[in-house]
Amino acid sequence: DYPNTDNAQSGSIEVEFQRYRIERVGACKYRVWDVLLKESVEGSHAFTERMLYAPELQMVLRRGVAAGDSLPVLDSGFHQLQIKDENS
């Protein structure tokens, strides 16, 4: 049994790979996946989000949402990444 299933709505999520590209963060370059995430829930508008995912870092470097029927515009993203040692 799942909690709150009385208010559950049906919908779908579609992940669409667009292309590989190179994304620069500071002086570093990373190969990223340019991906569209399309979500629709019954009774509401569809939602499309675009992400640049860096598998090497296991993180999303940039994301953006669509305005209406247009393609999502990416945000400005990171200017710098800093990795800290767990022991410090």
PDB file of C-alpha atoms in Angstrom:
ATOM      1  CA  ASP A   1       0.000   0.000   0.000  1.00  0.00           C
ATOM      2  CA  TYR A   2       1.168   3.499  -0.868  1.00  0.00           C
ATOM      3  CA  PRO A   3       0.283   6.561   1.240  1.00  0.00           C
ATOM      4  CA  ASN A   4      -2.049   9.218  -0.224  1.00  0.00           C
ATOM      5  CA  THR A   5      -3.130   7.127  -3.223  1.00  0.00           C
ATOM      6  CA  ASP A   6      -6.685   8.463  -2.894  1.00  0.00           C
ATOM      7  CA  ASN A   7      -5.521  11.692  -4.600  1.00  0.00           C
ATOM      8  CA  ALA A   8      -3.210  10.017  -7.125  1.00  0.00           C
ATOM      9  CA  GLN A   9      -3.348  11.227 -10.734  1.00  0.00           C
ATOM     10  CA  SER A  10      -2.131   9.418 -13.793  1.00  0.00           C
ATOM     11  CA  GLY A  11       0.453  10.915 -16.082  1.00  0.00           C
ATOM     12  CA  SER A  12       3.650  10.213 -17.948  1.00  0.00           C
ATOM     13  CA  ILE A  13       7.296  11.221 -18.078  1.00  0.00           C
ATOM     14  CA  GLU A  14       9.297  11.036 -21.294  1.00  0.00           C
ATOM     15  CA  VAL A  15      13.073  11.491 -21.337  1.00  0.00           C
ATOM     16  CA  GLU A  16      14.452  12.387 -24.766  1.00  0.00           C
ATOM     17  CA  PHE A  17      18.189  12.478 -25.477  1.00  0.00           C
ATOM     18  CA  GLN A  18      18.963  15.419 -27.789  1.00  0.00           C
ATOM     19  CA  ARG A  19      22.729  15.301 -28.320  1.00  0.00           C
ATOM     20  CA  TYR A  20      26.172  15.264 -26.744  1.00  0.00           C
ATOM     21  CA  ARG A  21      27.840  18.624 -26.274  1.00  0.00           C
ATOM     22  CA  ILE A  22      30.686  20.268 -24.391  1.00  0.00           C
ATOM     23  CA  GLU A  23      29.853  22.570 -21.481  1.00  0.00           C
ATOM     24  CA  ARG A  24      32.418  24.928 -19.990  1.00  0.00           C
ATOM     25  CA  VAL A  25      32.516  25.664 -16.268  1.00  0.00           C
ATOM     26  CA  GLY A  26      35.274  28.133 -15.467  1.00  0.00           C
ATOM     27  CA  ALA A  27      38.444  26.861 -17.161  1.00  0.00           C
ATOM     28  CA  CYS A  28      37.170  23.250 -17.349  1.00  0.00           C
ATOM     29  CA  LYS A  29      35.197  21.535 -20.108  1.00  0.00           C
ATOM     30  CA  TYR A  30      32.816  18.626 -19.585  1.00  0.00           C
ATOM     31  CA  ARG A  31      31.040  16.340 -22.026  1.00  0.00           C
ATOM     32  CA  VAL A  32      27.334  16.548 -21.223  1.00  0.00           C
ATOM     33  CA  TRP A  33      24.080  14.995 -22.334  1.00  0.00           C
ATOM     34  CA  ASP A  34      21.527  17.524 -23.587  1.00  0.00           C
ATOM     35  CA  VAL A  35      18.213  15.993 -22.460  1.00  0.00           C
ATOM     36  CA  LEU A  36      14.536  16.993 -22.622  1.00  0.00           C
ATOM     37  CA  LEU A  37      12.237  15.831 -19.829  1.00  0.00           C
ATOM     38  CA  LYS A  38       8.550  15.984 -20.755  1.00  0.00           C
ATOM     39  CA  GLU A  39       6.026  15.524 -17.959  1.00  0.00           C
ATOM     40  CA  SER A  40       2.271  15.448 -18.283  1.00  0.00           C
ATOM     41  CA  VAL A  41      -0.302  14.900 -15.551  1.00  0.00           C
ATOM     42  CA  GLU A  42      -3.934  14.211 -16.312  1.00  0.00           C
ATOM     43  CA  GLY A  43      -5.969  17.413 -16.012  1.00  0.00           C
ATOM     44  CA  SER A  44      -3.041  19.861 -16.159  1.00  0.00           C
ATOM     45  CA  HIS A  45      -0.675  21.388 -18.714  1.00  0.00           C
ATOM     46  CA  ALA A  46       2.358  19.510 -19.978  1.00  0.00           C
ATOM     47  CA  PHE A  47       5.717  20.601 -18.587  1.00  0.00           C
ATOM     48  CA  THR A  48       9.037  20.436 -20.457  1.00  0.00           C
ATOM     49  CA  GLU A  49      12.433  20.825 -18.816  1.00  0.00           C
ATOM     50  CA  ARG A  50      15.846  20.794 -20.487  1.00  0.00           C
ATOM     51  CA  MET A  51      18.947  19.584 -18.650  1.00  0.00           C
ATOM     52  CA  LEU A  52      22.655  19.399 -19.355  1.00  0.00           C
ATOM     53  CA  TYR A  53      23.808  16.363 -17.382  1.00  0.00           C
ATOM     54  CA  ALA A  54      27.526  15.666 -16.870  1.00  0.00           C
ATOM     55  CA  PRO A  55      27.933  11.898 -16.297  1.00  0.00           C
ATOM     56  CA  GLU A  56      31.578  12.370 -15.273  1.00  0.00           C
ATOM     57  CA  LEU A  57      30.449  14.595 -12.379  1.00  0.00           C
ATOM     58  CA  GLN A  58      27.102  12.809 -11.873  1.00  0.00           C
ATOM     59  CA  MET A  59      25.288  16.132 -11.741  1.00  0.00           C
ATOM     60  CA  VAL A  60      23.125  18.510 -13.758  1.00  0.00           C
ATOM     61  CA  LEU A  61      25.191  21.546 -14.781  1.00  0.00           C
ATOM     62  CA  ARG A  62      22.370  23.602 -16.292  1.00  0.00           C
ATOM     63  CA  ARG A  63      18.605  23.373 -16.549  1.00  0.00           C
ATOM     64  CA  GLY A  64      15.759  25.340 -17.991  1.00  0.00           C
ATOM     65  CA  VAL A  65      12.007  25.219 -18.376  1.00  0.00           C
ATOM     66  CA  ALA A  66       9.798  25.934 -21.359  1.00  0.00           C
ATOM     67  CA  ALA A  67       7.564  28.981 -21.624  1.00  0.00           C
ATOM     68  CA  GLY A  68       4.432  27.825 -23.416  1.00  0.00           C
ATOM     69  CA  ASP A  69       5.099  25.770 -26.544  1.00  0.00           C
ATOM     70  CA  SER A  70       8.672  27.037 -27.029  1.00  0.00           C
ATOM     71  CA  LEU A  71      11.807  25.024 -26.336  1.00  0.00           C
ATOM     72  CA  PRO A  72      13.233  25.387 -22.813  1.00  0.00           C
ATOM     73  CA  VAL A  73      15.788  28.155 -22.313  1.00  0.00           C
ATOM     74  CA  LEU A  74      18.761  27.178 -20.161  1.00  0.00           C
ATOM     75  CA  ASP A  75      19.701  29.163 -17.062  1.00  0.00           C
ATOM     76  CA  SER A  76      23.158  30.699 -16.689  1.00  0.00           C
ATOM     77  CA  GLY A  77      24.583  27.588 -14.988  1.00  0.00           C
ATOM     78  CA  PHE A  78      27.661  27.333 -12.800  1.00  0.00           C
ATOM     79  CA  HIS A  79      30.647  29.664 -13.059  1.00  0.00           C
ATOM     80  CA  GLN A  80      32.864  27.513 -10.834  1.00  0.00           C
ATOM     81  CA  LEU A  81      32.849  24.089  -9.177  1.00  0.00           C
ATOM     82  CA  GLN A  82      34.812  23.255  -6.059  1.00  0.00           C
ATOM     83  CA  ILE A  83      35.311  19.719  -4.774  1.00  0.00           C
ATOM     84  CA  LYS A  84      36.011  19.390  -1.088  1.00  0.00           C
ATOM     85  CA  ASP A  85      37.745  16.471   0.566  1.00  0.00           C
ATOM     86  CA  GLU A  86      35.378  14.588   2.900  1.00  0.00           C
ATOM     87  CA  ASN A  87      38.114  14.462   5.538  1.00  0.00           C
ATOM     88  CA  SER A  88      38.707  18.213   5.736  1.00  0.00           C
TER      89      SER A  88
END
